JSON list of C-alpha atoms in Angstrom, two decimals:
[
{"chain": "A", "resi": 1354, "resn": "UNK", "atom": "CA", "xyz": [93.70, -2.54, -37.84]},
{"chain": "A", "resi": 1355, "resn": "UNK", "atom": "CA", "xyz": [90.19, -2.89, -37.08]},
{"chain": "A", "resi": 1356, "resn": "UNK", "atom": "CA", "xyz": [88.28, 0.28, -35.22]},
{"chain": "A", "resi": 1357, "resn": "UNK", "atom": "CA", "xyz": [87.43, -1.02, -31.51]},
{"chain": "A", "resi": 1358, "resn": "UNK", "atom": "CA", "xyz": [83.90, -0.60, -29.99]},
{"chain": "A", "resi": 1359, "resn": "UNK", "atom": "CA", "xyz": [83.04, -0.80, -26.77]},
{"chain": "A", "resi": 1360, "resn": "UNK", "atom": "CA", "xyz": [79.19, -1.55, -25.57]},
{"chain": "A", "resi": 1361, "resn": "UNK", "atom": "CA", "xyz": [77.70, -2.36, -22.53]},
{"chain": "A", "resi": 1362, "resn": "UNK", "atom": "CA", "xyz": [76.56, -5.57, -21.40]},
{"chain": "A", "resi": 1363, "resn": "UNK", "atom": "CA", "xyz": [72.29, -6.00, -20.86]},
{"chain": "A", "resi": 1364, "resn": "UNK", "atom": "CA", "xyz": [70.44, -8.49, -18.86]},
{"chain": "A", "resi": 1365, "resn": "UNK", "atom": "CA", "xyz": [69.09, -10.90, -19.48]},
{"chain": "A", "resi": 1366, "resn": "UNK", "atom": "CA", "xyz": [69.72, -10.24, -22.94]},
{"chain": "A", "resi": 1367, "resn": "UNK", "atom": "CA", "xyz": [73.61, -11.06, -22.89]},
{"chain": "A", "resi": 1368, "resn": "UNK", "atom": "CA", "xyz": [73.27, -13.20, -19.56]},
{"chain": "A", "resi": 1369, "resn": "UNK", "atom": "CA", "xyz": [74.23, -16.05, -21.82]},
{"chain": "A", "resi": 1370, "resn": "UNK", "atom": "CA", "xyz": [76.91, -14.87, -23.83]},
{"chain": "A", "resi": 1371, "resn": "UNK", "atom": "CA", "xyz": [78.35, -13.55, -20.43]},
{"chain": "A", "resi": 1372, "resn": "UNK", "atom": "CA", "xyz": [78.41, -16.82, -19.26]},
{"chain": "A", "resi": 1373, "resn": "UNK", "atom": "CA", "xyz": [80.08, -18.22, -22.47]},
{"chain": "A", "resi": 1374, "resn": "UNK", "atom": "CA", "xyz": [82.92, -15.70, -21.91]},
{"chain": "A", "resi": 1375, "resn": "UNK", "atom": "CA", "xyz": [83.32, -16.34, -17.83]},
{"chain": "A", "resi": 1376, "resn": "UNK", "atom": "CA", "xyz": [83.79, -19.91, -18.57]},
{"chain": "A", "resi": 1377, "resn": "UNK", "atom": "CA", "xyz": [86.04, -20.16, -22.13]},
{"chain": "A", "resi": 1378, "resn": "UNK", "atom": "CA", "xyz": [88.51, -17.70, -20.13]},
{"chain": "A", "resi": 1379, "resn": "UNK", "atom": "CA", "xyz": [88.47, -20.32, -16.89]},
{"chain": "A", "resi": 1380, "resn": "UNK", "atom": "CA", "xyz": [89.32, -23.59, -19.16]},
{"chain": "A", "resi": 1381, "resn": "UNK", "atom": "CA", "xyz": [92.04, -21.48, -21.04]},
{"chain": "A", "resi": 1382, "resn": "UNK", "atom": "CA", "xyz": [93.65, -20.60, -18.04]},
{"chain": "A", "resi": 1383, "resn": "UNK", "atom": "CA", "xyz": [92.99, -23.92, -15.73]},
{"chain": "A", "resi": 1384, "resn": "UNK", "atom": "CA", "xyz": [92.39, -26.51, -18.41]},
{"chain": "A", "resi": 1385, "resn": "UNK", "atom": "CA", "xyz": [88.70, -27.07, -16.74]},
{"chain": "A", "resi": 1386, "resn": "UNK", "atom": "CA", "xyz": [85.69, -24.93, -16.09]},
{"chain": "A", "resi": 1387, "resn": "UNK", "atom": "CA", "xyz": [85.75, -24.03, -12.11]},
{"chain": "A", "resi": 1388, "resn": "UNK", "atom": "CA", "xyz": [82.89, -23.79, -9.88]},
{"chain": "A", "resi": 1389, "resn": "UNK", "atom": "CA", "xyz": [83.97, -19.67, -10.51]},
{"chain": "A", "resi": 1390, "resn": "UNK", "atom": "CA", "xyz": [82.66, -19.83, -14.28]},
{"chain": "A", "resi": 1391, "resn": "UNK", "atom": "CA", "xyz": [79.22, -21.17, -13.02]},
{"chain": "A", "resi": 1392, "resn": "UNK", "atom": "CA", "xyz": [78.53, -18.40, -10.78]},
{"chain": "A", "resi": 1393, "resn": "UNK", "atom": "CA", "xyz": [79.02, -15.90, -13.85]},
{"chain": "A", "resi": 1394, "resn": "UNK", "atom": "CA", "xyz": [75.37, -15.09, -14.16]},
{"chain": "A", "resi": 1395, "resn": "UNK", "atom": "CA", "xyz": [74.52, -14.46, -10.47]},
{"chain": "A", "resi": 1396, "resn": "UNK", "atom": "CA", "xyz": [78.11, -12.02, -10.98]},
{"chain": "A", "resi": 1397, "resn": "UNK", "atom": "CA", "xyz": [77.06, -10.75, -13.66]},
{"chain": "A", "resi": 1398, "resn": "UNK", "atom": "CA", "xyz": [73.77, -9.77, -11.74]},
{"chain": "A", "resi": 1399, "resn": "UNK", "atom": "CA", "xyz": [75.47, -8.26, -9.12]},
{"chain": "A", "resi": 1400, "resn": "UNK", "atom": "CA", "xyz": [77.89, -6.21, -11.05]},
{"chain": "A", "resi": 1401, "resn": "UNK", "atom": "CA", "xyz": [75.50, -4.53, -13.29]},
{"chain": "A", "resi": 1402, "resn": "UNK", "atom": "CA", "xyz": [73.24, -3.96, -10.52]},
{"chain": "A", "resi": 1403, "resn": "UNK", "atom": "CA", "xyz": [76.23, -1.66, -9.23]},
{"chain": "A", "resi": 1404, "resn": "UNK", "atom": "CA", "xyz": [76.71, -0.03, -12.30]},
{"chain": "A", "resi": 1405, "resn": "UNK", "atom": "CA", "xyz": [75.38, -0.48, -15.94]},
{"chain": "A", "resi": 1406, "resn": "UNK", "atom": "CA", "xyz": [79.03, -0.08, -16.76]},
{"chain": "A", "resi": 1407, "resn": "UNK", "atom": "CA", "xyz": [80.57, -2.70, -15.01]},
{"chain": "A", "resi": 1408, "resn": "UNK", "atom": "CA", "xyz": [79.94, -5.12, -18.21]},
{"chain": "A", "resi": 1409, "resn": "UNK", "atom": "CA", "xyz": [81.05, -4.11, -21.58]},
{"chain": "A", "resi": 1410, "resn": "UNK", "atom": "CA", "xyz": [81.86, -6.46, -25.12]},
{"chain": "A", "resi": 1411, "resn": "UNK", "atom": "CA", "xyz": [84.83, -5.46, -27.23]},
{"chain": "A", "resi": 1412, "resn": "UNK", "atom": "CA", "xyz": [84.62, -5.34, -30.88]},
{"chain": "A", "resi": 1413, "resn": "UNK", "atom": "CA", "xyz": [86.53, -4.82, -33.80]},
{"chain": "A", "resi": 1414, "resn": "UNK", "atom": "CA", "xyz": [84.49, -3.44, -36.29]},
{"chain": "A", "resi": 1415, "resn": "UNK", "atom": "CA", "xyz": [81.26, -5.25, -36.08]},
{"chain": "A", "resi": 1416, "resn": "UNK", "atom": "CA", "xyz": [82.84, -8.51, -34.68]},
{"chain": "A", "resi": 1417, "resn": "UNK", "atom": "CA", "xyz": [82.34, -9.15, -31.03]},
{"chain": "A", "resi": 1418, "resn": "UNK", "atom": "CA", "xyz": [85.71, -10.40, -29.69]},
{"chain": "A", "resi": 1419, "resn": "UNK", "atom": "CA", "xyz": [86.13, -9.74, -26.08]},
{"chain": "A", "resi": 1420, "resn": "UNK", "atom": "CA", "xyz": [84.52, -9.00, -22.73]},
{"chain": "A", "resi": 1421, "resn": "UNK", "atom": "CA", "xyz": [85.14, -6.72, -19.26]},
{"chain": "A", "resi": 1422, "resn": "UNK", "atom": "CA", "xyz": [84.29, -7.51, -15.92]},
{"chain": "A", "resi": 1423, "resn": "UNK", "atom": "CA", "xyz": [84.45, -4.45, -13.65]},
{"chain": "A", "resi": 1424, "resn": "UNK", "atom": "CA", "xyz": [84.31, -5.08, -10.05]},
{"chain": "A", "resi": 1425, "resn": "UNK", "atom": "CA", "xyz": [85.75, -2.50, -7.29]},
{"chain": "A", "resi": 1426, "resn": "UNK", "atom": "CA", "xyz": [84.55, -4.21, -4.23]},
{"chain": "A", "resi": 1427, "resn": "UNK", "atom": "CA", "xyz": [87.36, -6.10, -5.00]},
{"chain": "A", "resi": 1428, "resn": "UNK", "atom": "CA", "xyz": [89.83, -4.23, -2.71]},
{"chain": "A", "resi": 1429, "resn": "UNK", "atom": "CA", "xyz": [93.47, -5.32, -3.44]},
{"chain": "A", "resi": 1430, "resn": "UNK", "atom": "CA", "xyz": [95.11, -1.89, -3.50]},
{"chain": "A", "resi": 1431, "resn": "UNK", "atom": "CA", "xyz": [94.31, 1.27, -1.41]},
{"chain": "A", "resi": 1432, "resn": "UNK", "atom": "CA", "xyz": [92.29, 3.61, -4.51]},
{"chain": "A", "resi": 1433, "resn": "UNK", "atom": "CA", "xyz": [92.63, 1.15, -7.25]},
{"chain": "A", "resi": 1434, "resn": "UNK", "atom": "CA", "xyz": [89.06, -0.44, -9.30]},
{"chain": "A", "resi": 1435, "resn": "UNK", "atom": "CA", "xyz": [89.69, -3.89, -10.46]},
{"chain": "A", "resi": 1436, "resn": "UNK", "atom": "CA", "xyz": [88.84, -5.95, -13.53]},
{"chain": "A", "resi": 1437, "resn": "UNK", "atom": "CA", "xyz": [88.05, -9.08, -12.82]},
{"chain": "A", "resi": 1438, "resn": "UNK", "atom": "CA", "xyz": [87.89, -10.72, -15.89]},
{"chain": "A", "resi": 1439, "resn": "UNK", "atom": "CA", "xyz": [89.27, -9.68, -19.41]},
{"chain": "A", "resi": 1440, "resn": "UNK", "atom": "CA", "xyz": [88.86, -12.36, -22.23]},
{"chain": "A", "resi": 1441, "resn": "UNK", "atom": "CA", "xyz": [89.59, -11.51, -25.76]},
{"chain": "A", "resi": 1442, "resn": "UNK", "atom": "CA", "xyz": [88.22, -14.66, -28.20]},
{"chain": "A", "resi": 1443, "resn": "UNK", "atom": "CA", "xyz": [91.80, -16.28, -29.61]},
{"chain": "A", "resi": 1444, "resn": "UNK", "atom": "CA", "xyz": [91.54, -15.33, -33.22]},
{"chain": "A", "resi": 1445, "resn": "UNK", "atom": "CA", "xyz": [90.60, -11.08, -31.97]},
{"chain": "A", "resi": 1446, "resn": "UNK", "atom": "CA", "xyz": [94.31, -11.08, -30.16]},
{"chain": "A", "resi": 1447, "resn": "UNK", "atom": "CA", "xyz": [96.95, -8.68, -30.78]},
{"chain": "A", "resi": 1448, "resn": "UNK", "atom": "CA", "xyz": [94.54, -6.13, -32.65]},
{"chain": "A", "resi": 1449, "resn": "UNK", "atom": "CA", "xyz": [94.80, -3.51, -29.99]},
{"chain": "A", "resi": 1450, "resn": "UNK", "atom": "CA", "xyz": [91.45, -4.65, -28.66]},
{"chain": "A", "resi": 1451, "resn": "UNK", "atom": "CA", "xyz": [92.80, -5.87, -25.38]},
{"chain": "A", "resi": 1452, "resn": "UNK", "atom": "CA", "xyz": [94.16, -2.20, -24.37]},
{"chain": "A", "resi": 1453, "resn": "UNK", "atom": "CA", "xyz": [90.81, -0.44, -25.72]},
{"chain": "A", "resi": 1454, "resn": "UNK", "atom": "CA", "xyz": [89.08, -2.84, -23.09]},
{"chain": "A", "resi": 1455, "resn": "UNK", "atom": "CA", "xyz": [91.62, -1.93, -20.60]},
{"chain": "A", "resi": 1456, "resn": "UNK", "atom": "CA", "xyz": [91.75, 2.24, -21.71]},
{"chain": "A", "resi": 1457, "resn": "UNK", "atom": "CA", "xyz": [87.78, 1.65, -20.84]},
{"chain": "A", "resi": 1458, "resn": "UNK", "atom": "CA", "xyz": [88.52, 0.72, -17.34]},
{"chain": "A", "resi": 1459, "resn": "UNK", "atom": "CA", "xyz": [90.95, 2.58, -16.59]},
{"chain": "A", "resi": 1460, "resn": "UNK", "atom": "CA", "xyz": [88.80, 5.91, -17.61]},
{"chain": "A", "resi": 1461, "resn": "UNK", "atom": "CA", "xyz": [85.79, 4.52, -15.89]},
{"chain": "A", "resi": 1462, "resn": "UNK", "atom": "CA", "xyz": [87.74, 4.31, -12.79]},
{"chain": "A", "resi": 1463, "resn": "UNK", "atom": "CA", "xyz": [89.76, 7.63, -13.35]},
{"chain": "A", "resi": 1464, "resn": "UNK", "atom": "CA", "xyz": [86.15, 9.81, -13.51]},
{"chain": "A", "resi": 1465, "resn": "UNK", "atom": "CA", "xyz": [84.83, 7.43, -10.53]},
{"chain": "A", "resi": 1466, "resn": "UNK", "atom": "CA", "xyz": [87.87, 9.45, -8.75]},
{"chain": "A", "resi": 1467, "resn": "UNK", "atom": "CA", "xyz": [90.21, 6.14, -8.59]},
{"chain": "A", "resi": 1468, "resn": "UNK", "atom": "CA", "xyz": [93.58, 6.46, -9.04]},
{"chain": "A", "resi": 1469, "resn": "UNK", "atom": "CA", "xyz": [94.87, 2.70, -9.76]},
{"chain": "A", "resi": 1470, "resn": "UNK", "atom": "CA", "xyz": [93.12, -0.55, -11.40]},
{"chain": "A", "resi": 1471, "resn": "UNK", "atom": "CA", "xyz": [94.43, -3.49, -10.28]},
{"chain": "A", "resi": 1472, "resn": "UNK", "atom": "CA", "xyz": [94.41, -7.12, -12.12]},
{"chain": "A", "resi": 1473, "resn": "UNK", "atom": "CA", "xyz": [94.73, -11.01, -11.21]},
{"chain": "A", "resi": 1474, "resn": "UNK", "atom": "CA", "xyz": [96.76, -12.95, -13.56]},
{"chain": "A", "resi": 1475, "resn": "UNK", "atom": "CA", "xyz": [97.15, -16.15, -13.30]},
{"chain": "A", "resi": 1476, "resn": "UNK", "atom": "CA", "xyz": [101.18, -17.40, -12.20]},
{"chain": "A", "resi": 1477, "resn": "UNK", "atom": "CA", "xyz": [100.68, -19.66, -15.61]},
{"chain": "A", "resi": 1478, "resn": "UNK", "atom": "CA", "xyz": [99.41, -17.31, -17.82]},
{"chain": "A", "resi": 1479, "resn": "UNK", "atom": "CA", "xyz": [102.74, -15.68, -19.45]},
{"chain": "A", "resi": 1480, "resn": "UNK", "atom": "CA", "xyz": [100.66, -13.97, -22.32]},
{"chain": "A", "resi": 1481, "resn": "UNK", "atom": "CA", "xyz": [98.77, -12.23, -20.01]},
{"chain": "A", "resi": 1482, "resn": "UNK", "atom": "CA", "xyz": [101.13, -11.06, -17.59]},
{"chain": "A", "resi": 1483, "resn": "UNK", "atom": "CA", "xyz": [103.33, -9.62, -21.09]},
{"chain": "A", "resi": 1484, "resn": "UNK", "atom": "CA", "xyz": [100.25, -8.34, -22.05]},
{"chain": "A", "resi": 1485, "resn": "UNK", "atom": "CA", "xyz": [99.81, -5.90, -18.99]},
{"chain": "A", "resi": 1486, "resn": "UNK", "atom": "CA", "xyz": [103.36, -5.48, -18.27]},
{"chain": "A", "resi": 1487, "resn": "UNK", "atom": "CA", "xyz": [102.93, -3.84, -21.82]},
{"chain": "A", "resi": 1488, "resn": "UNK", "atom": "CA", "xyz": [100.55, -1.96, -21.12]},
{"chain": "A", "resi": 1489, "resn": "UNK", "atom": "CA", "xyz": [101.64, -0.03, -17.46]},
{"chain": "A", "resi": 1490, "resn": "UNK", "atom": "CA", "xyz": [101.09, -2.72, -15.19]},
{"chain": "A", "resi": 1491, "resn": "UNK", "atom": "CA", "xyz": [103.56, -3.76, -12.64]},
{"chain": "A", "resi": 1492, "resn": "UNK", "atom": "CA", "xyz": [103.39, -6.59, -10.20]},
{"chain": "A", "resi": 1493, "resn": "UNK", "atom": "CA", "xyz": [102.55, -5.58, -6.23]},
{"chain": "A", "resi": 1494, "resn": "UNK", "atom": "CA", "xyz": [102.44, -9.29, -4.71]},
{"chain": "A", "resi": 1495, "resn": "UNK", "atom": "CA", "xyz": [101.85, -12.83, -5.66]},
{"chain": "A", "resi": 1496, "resn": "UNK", "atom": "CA", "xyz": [98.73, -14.74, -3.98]},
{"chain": "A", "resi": 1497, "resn": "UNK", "atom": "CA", "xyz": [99.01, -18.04, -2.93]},
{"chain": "A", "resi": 1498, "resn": "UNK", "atom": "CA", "xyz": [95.53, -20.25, -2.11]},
{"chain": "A", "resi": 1499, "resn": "UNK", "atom": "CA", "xyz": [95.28, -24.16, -2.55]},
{"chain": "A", "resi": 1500, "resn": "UNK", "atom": "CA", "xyz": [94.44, -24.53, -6.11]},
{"chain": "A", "resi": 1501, "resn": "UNK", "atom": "CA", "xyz": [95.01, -21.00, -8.10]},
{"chain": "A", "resi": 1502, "resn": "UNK", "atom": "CA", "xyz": [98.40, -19.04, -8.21]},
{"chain": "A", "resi": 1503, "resn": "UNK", "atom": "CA", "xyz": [98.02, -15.27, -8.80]},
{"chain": "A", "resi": 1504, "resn": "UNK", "atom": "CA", "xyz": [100.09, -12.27, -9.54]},
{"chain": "A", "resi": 1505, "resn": "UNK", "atom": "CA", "xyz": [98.18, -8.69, -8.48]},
{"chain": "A", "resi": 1506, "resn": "UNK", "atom": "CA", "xyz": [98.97, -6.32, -10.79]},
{"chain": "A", "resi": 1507, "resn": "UNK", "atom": "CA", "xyz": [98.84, -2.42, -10.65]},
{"chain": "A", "resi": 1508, "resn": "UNK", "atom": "CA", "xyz": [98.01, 0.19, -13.05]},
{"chain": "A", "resi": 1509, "resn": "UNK", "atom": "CA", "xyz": [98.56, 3.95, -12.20]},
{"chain": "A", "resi": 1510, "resn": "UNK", "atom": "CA", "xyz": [96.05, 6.13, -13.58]}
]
């Protein structure tokens, strides 16, 4: 198994690449690329404005293979920082780097004093949802809007 690195996102270096990420997860998951994926960079902006360590890249070895989105002003659970967007590339999956992105948030949040980080998953993502079910995540409540069907998930920490 490959060694996982984590680094931290820079703009406007990796503005691009962020952007690249945002919207390859959004047509994976919905088949197109939402108005959500267009807004990545003005996110991406906004997160790292918060906190330099709201972006990182995963990679295995030298490879980069993944991103993190950190965002706790998203406030689904009493305590809890959220990620809003993990996306590993399809050929870096099942090589642990998935929970080294996730062991990054959840220490992030436990020295910010958090005691939870809480994830969307898309209802029609089934990898996903076995992915953090793995990994210490159980399911709180299901959204329902118009167009997008989400399970809120819950890690202790």
């Amino acid at each position: 198994m490959n060694e996982v690195q984590i680094k931290l996102a820079v703009l406007p270096r990796d503005k691009e690449k962020i952007s690249e990420y945002y919207a390859a997860a959004w047509r994976e998951i919905f088949g197109e690329e939402l108005l959500y994926a267009r807004d990545a960079a003005a996110k991406a902006r906004r997160l790292l404005r918060r906190d330099a360590g709201n972006i990182a890249f995963g990679y295995l070895g030298e490879r980069e293979a993944g991103i993190i989105m950190l965002d706790d002003s998203v406030l689904l659970y009493p305590g809890a920082g959220h990620i809003s967007l993990l996306y590993l590339k399809p050929d870096s999956r099942r090589m642990g780097l998935g929970f080294g992105l996730v062991s990054y948030a959840a220490e992030k949040y436990k020295k910010e004093g958090k005691k939870h980080v809480s994830v969307r998953v898309a209802e029609s993502n089934a990898s996903a949802y076995a992915f953090y079910k793995k990994h210490g995540f159980y399911e709180i409540f299901r959204e329902t809007e118009e167009t997008v069907r989400q399970i809120v998930m819950l890690l202790d920490i």
